[in-house]
Coordinates of C-alpha atoms in Angstrom, one line a residue:
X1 CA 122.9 88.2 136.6
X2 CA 122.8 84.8 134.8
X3 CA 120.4 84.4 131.1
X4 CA 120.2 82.0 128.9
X5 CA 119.9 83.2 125.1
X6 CA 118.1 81.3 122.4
X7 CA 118.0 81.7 119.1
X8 CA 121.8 83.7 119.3
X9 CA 121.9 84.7 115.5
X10 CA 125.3 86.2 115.4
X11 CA 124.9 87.7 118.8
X12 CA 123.7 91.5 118.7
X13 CA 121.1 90.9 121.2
X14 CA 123.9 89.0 123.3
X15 CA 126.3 91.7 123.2
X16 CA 123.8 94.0 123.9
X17 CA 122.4 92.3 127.0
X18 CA 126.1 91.5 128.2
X19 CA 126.9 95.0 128.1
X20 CA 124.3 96.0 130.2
X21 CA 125.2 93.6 133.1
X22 CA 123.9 90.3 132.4
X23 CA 125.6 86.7 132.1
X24 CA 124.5 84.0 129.5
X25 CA 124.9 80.7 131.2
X26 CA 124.4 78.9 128.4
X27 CA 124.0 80.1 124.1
X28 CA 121.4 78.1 121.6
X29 CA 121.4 78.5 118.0
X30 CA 121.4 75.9 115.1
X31 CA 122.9 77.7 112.3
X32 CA 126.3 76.8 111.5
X33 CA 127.7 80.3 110.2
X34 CA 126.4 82.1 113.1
X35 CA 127.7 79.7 115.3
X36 CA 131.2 80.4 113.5
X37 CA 131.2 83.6 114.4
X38 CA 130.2 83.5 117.7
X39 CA 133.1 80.9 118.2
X40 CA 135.6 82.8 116.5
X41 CA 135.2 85.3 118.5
X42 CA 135.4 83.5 121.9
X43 CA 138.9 82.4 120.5
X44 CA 139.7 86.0 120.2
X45 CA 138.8 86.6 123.5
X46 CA 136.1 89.1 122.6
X47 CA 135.0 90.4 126.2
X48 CA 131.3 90.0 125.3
X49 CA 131.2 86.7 124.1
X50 CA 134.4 84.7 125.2
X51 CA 133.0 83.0 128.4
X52 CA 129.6 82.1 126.2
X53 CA 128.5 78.3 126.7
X54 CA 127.5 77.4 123.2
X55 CA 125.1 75.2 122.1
X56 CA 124.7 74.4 118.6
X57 CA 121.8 72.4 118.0
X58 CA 118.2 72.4 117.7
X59 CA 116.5 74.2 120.8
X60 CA 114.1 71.8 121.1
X61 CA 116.4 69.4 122.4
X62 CA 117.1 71.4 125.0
X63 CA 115.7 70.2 128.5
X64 CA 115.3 73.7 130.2
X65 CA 114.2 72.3 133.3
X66 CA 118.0 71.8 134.8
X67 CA 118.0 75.5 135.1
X68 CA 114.6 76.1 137.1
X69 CA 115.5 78.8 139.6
X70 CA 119.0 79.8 138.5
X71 CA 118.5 82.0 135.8
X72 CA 117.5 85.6 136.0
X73 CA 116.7 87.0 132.6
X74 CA 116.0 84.5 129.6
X75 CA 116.1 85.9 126.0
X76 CA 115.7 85.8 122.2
X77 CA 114.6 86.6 119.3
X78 CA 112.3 83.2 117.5
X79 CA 112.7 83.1 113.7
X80 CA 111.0 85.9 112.0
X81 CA 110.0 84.2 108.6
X82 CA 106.8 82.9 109.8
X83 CA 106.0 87.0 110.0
X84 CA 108.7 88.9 108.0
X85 CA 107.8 90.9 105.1
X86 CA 110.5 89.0 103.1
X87 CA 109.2 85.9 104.4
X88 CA 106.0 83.5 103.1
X89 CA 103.3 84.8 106.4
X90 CA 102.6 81.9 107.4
X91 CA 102.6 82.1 111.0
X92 CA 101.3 79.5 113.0
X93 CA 101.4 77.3 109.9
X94 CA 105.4 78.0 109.8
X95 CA 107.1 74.8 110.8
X96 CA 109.9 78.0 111.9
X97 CA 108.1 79.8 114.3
X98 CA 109.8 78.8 117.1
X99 CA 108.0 81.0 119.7
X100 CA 106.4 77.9 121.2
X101 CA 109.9 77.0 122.0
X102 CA 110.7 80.5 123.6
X103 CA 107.6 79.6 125.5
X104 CA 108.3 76.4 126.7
X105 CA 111.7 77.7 127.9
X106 CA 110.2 80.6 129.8
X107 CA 107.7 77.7 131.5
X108 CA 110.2 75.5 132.6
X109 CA 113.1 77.8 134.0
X110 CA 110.8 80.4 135.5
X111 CA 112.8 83.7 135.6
X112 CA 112.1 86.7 136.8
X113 CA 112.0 88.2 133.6
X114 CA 112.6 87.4 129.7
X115 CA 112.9 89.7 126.7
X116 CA 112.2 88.7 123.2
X117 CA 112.2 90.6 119.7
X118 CA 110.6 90.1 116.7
X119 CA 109.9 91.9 113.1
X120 CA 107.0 94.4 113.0
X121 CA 105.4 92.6 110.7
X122 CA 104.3 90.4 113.7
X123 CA 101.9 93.0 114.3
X124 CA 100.1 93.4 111.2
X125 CA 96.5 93.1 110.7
X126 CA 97.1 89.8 109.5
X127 CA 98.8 88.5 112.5
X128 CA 96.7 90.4 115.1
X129 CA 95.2 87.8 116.8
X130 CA 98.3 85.0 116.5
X131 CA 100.0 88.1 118.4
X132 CA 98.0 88.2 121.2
X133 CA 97.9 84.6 121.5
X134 CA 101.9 84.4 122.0
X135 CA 101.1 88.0 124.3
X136 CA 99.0 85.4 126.6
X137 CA 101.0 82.1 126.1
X138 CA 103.9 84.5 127.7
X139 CA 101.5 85.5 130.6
X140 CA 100.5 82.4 131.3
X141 CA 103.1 80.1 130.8
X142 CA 101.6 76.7 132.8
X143 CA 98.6 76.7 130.5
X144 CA 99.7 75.3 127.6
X145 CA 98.1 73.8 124.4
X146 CA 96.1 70.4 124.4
X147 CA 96.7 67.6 121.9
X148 CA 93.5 67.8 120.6
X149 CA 93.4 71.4 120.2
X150 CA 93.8 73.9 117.8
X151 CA 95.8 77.4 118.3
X152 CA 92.3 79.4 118.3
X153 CA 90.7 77.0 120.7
X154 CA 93.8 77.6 122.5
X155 CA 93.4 81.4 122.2
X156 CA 89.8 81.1 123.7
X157 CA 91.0 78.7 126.5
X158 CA 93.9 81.3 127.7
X159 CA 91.6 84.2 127.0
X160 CA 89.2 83.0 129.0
X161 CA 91.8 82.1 132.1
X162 CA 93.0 85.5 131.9
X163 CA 89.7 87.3 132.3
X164 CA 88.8 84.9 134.9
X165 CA 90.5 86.5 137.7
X166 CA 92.0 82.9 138.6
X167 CA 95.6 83.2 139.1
X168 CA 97.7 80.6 137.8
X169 CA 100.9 78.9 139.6
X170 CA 103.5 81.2 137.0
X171 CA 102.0 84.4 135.7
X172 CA 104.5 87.2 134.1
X173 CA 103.0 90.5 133.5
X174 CA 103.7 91.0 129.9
X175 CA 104.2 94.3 127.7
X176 CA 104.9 94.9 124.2
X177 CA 105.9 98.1 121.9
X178 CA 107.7 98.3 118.3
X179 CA 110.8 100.5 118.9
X180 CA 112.5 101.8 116.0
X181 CA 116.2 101.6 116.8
X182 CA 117.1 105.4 114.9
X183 CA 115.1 106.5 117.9
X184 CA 117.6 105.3 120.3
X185 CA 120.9 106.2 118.6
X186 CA 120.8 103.1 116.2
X187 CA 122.1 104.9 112.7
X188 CA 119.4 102.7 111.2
X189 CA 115.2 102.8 110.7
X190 CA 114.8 99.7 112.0
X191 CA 111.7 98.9 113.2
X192 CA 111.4 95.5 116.4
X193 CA 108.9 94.6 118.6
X194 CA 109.6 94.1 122.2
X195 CA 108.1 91.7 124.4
X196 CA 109.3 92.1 128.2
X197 CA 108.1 90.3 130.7
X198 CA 108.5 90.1 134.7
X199 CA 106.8 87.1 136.9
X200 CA 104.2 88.7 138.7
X201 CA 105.3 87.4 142.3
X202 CA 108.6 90.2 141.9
X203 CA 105.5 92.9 141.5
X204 CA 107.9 94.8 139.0
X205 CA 106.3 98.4 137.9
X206 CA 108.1 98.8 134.5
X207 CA 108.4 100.4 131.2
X208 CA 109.9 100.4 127.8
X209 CA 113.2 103.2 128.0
X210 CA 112.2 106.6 126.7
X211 CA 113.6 107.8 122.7
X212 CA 117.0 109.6 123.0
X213 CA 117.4 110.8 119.2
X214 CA 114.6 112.0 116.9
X215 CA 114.5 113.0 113.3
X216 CA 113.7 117.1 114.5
X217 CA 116.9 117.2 115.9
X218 CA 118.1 115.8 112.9
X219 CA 116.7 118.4 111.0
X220 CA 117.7 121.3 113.0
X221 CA 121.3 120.2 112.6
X222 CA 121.1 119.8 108.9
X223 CA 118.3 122.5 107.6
X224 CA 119.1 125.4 110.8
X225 CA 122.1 125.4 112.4
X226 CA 124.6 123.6 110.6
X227 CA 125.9 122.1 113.3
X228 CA 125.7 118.1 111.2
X229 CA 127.8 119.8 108.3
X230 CA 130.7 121.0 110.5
X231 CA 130.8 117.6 112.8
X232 CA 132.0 116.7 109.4
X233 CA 134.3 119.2 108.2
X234 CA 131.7 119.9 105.0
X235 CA 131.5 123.5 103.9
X236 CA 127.5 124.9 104.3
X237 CA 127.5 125.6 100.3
X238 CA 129.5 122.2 99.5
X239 CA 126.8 119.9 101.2
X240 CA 124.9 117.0 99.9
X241 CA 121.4 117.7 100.8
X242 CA 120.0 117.7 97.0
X243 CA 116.3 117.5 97.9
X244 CA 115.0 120.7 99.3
X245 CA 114.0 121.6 103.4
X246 CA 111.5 119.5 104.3
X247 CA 108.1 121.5 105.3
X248 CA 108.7 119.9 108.3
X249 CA 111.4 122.1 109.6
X250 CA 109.7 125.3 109.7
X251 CA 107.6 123.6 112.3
X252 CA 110.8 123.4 114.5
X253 CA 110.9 126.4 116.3
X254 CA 113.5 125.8 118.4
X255 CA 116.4 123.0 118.9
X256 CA 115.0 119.7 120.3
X257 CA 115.8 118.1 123.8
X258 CA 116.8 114.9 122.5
X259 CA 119.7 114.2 120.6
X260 CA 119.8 114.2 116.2
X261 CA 119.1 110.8 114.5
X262 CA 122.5 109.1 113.5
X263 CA 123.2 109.0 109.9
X264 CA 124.8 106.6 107.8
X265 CA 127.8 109.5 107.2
X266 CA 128.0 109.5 111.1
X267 CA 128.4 105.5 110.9
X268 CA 130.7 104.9 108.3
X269 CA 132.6 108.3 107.5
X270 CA 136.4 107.3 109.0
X271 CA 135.9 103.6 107.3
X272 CA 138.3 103.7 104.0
X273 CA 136.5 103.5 100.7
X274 CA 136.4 99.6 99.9
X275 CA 136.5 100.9 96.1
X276 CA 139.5 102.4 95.9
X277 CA 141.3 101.1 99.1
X278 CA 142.6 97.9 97.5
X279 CA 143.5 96.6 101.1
X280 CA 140.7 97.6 103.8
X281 CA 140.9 94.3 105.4
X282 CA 144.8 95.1 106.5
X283 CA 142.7 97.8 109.1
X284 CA 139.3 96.6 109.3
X285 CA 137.5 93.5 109.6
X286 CA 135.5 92.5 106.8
X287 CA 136.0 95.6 105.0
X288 CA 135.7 94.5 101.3
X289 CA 134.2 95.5 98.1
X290 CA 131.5 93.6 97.2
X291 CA 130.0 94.0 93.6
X292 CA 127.1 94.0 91.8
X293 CA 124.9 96.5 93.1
X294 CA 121.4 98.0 91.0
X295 CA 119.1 100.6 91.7
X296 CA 115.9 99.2 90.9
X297 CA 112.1 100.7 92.3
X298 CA 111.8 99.0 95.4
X299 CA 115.6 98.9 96.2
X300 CA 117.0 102.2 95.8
X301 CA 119.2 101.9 98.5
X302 CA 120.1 104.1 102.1
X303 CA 121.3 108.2 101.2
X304 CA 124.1 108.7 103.3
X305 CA 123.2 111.9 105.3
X306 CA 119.8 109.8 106.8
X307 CA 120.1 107.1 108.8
X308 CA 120.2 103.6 106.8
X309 CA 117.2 101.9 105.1
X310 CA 116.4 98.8 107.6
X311 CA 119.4 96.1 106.8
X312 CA 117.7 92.8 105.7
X313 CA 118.5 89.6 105.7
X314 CA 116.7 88.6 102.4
X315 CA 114.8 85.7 101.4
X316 CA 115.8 84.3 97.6
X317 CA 119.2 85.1 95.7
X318 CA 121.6 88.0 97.1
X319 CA 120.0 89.3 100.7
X320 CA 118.9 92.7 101.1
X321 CA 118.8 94.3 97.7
X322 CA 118.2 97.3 99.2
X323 CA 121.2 97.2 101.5
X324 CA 123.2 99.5 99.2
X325 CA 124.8 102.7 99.4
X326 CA 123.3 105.3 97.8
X327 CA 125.6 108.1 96.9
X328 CA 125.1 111.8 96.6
X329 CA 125.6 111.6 92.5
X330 CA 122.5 108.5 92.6
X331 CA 125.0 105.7 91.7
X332 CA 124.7 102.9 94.1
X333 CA 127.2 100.1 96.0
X334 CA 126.6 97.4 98.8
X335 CA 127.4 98.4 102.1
X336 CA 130.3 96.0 103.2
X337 CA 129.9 93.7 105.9
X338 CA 132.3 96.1 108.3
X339 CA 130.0 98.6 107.2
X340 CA 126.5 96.8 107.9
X341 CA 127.9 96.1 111.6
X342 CA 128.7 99.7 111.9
X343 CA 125.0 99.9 111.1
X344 CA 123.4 97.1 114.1
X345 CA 126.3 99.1 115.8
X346 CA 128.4 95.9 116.5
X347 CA 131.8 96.9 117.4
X348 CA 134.8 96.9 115.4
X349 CA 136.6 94.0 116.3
X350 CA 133.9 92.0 116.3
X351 CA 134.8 89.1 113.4
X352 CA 131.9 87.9 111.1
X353 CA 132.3 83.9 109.6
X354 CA 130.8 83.0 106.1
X355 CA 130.5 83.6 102.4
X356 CA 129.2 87.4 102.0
X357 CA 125.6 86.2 101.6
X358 CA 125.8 84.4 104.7
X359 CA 127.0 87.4 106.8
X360 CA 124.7 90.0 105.8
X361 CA 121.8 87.4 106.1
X362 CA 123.6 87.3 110.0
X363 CA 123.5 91.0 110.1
X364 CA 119.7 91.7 108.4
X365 CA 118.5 89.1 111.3
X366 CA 120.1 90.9 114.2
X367 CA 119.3 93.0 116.7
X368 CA 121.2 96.2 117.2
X369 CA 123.6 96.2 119.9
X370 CA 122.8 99.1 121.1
X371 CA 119.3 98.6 120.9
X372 CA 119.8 96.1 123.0
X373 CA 121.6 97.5 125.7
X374 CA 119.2 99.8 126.3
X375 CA 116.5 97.8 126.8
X376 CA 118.5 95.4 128.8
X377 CA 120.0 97.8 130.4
X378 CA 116.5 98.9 131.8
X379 CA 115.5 95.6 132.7
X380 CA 118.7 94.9 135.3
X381 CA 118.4 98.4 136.6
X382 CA 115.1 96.9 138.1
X383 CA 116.0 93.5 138.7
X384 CA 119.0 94.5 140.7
X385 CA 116.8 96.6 142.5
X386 CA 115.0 93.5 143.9
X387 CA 118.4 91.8 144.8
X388 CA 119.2 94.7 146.8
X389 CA 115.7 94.6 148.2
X390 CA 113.8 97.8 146.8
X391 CA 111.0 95.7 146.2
X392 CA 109.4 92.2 147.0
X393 CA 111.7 89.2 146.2
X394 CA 111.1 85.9 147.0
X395 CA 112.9 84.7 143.8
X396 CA 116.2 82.1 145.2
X397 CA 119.2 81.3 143.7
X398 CA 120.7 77.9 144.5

């Protein structure tokens, strides 16, 4: 199935989506180190990426029109400043928040479905009602914003449309949920919303995939039977869990359905030390020591038998103080960039381009592959339902 991906980063969302059966068409994104990376790996021949059309540039250059009716899925994730926790909140103030662009793409090509991603923060109190205006902007894609008008009157305008019963020419039913990627075998608290939408003609009954890994099963691994300790050949009486049971174990009665929480030890435990292996990079990209790490309140780094602290991309100086390492005798290290991909679960031969501040600020702004794919991997179980006509489809190719 074809897509067209905006705002690329350094391509987890890509990946992800490519793994799960879709086929970008065409790639947008303006910065210049995540374009390198995404470039270097097409001339590697990386199977996810090799046959992407790139375009680096501004996406609102972009006439999306040319592809009305030949796309499937369209895709992105908009800049997160304008509603990052790292960022200045700005919002609809944010020259950044390219949302109206996602937007205007979604209007003009029509798919049959889109899935975007943001940070959480996009759903704080703050943001609440700039939330629900993009929620109905993506609904109703045709009604768009007057040149006289300001967002709120713009809010009011769409509100009232959608409580009018009217239906307009493009309409997607829209939903939205914040998925934290540990829950989903992501070894990583890292906390996205979701938007999905599918156009309303399609009549798509949808919903977001159900957890696979939770922290109980964690738990029961590490506190009841073991069973975490020996996956990694560590003696019961040797292991590192310094803090004592939580008191939420002796609620777990018995082992949970769904699988344990993957830890940063289940990430990164056959990568060499980059400390004392003077030559990492001979057997793994963009394995290297990087130094300069401190433990100060606030950044205290991820413990290695939990799953990692949420990467970030960080906003002044060195990004993501708190991407560190924290090791079982409290003395901390940055995670190397091989490391930090291990994390979003981008695979191993995947090649990151840049200084090492402009990687990990790649990495804190991506979207898990995994993550990813199973989301995507949801959406074209359903749309290739429709193709092979489960349900109503009068969506054409040409």
């Amino acid at each position: 199935m074809k897509t067209i991906e905006l705002f690329a980063g350094g391509g987890g969302l890509g990946i992800g989506l490519f793994r799960a059966g879709f086929h970008p068409v065409k790639v947008i994104e303006w910065d210049k180190y995540c374009c390198d990376t995404i470039r270097e790996n097409k001339r590697r021949c990386i199977a996810s990426v090799k046959d992407w059309d790139l375009f680096e540039g501004d996406v609102r250059t972009v006439n999306f029109s040319d592809y009305e009716g030949k796309i499937h899925l369209v895709s992105g994730g908009p800049p997160c400043q304008p509603f990052s926790l790292g960022g200045k909140h700005r919002a609809h103030l944010d020259s950044r928040d390219m949302f109206p662009q996602a937007i205007r793409a979604v209007r003009e090509i029509k798919p049959q479905a889109f899935i975007f991603e943001n940070v959480k923060g996009l759903t704080r109190s703050a943001f609440r009602n700039y939330f629900e205006y993009i929620k109905l902007q993506l609904t109703h894609p045709e009604l768009v914003i007057h040149p006289d008008e300001t967002w709120l009157q713009h809010l009011a305008r769409l509100e009232k449309a959608h409580t009018s019963g009217n239906e307009t020419a493009l309409k997607y039913n829209v939903v939205t949920r914040i998925l934290n990627a540990a829950d989903y075998g992501v070894p990583q608290r890292r906390e996205r919303v979701f938007f999905v939408g599918f156009r309303c003609d399609i009549r798509m009954k949808w919903s977001f995939p159900e957890p696979t890994h939770s922290q109980e099963s964690l738990l029961w691994d590490q506190y009841r039977s073991s069973d975490y300790w020996e996956r990694h050949g560590i003696a019961r009486k040797q292991h590192s869990m310094s803090e004592p049971c939580p008191s939420r174990v002796n609620a777990i009665s018995e082992r949970p359905r769904l699988k344990p929480w993957r830890t940063v030890r289940d990430a990164i435990h056959d990568l060499p030390d980059p400390q004392l292996d003077l030559e990492p990079k001979k057997f793994f990209f963009n394995h290297v020591y990087q130094a300069g790490a401190k433990s100060y309140p606030g950044h205290t780094g991820s413990r290695l038998d939990e799953p990692a602290k949420t990467l970030k991309a960080g906003d002044h100086g060195v990004p993501g103080g708190e991407n560190m390492l924290c090791r079982n005798n409290g003395s901390v290290r940055y995670f190397t960039v091989r490391e930090s991909a291990r994390l979003q679960t981008f695979p191993d031969n995947y090649v990151f381009h840049g200084s090492w501040t402009e990687t990990m600020r790649q990495l804190g702004n991506a979207v898990p592959v995994l993550l990813a794919n199973t989301v995507g991997s949801s959406v074209f179980k359903h749309l290739q339902a429709i193709q092979e006509g489960h349900f109503q489809d009068d969506f054409r190719l040409y």
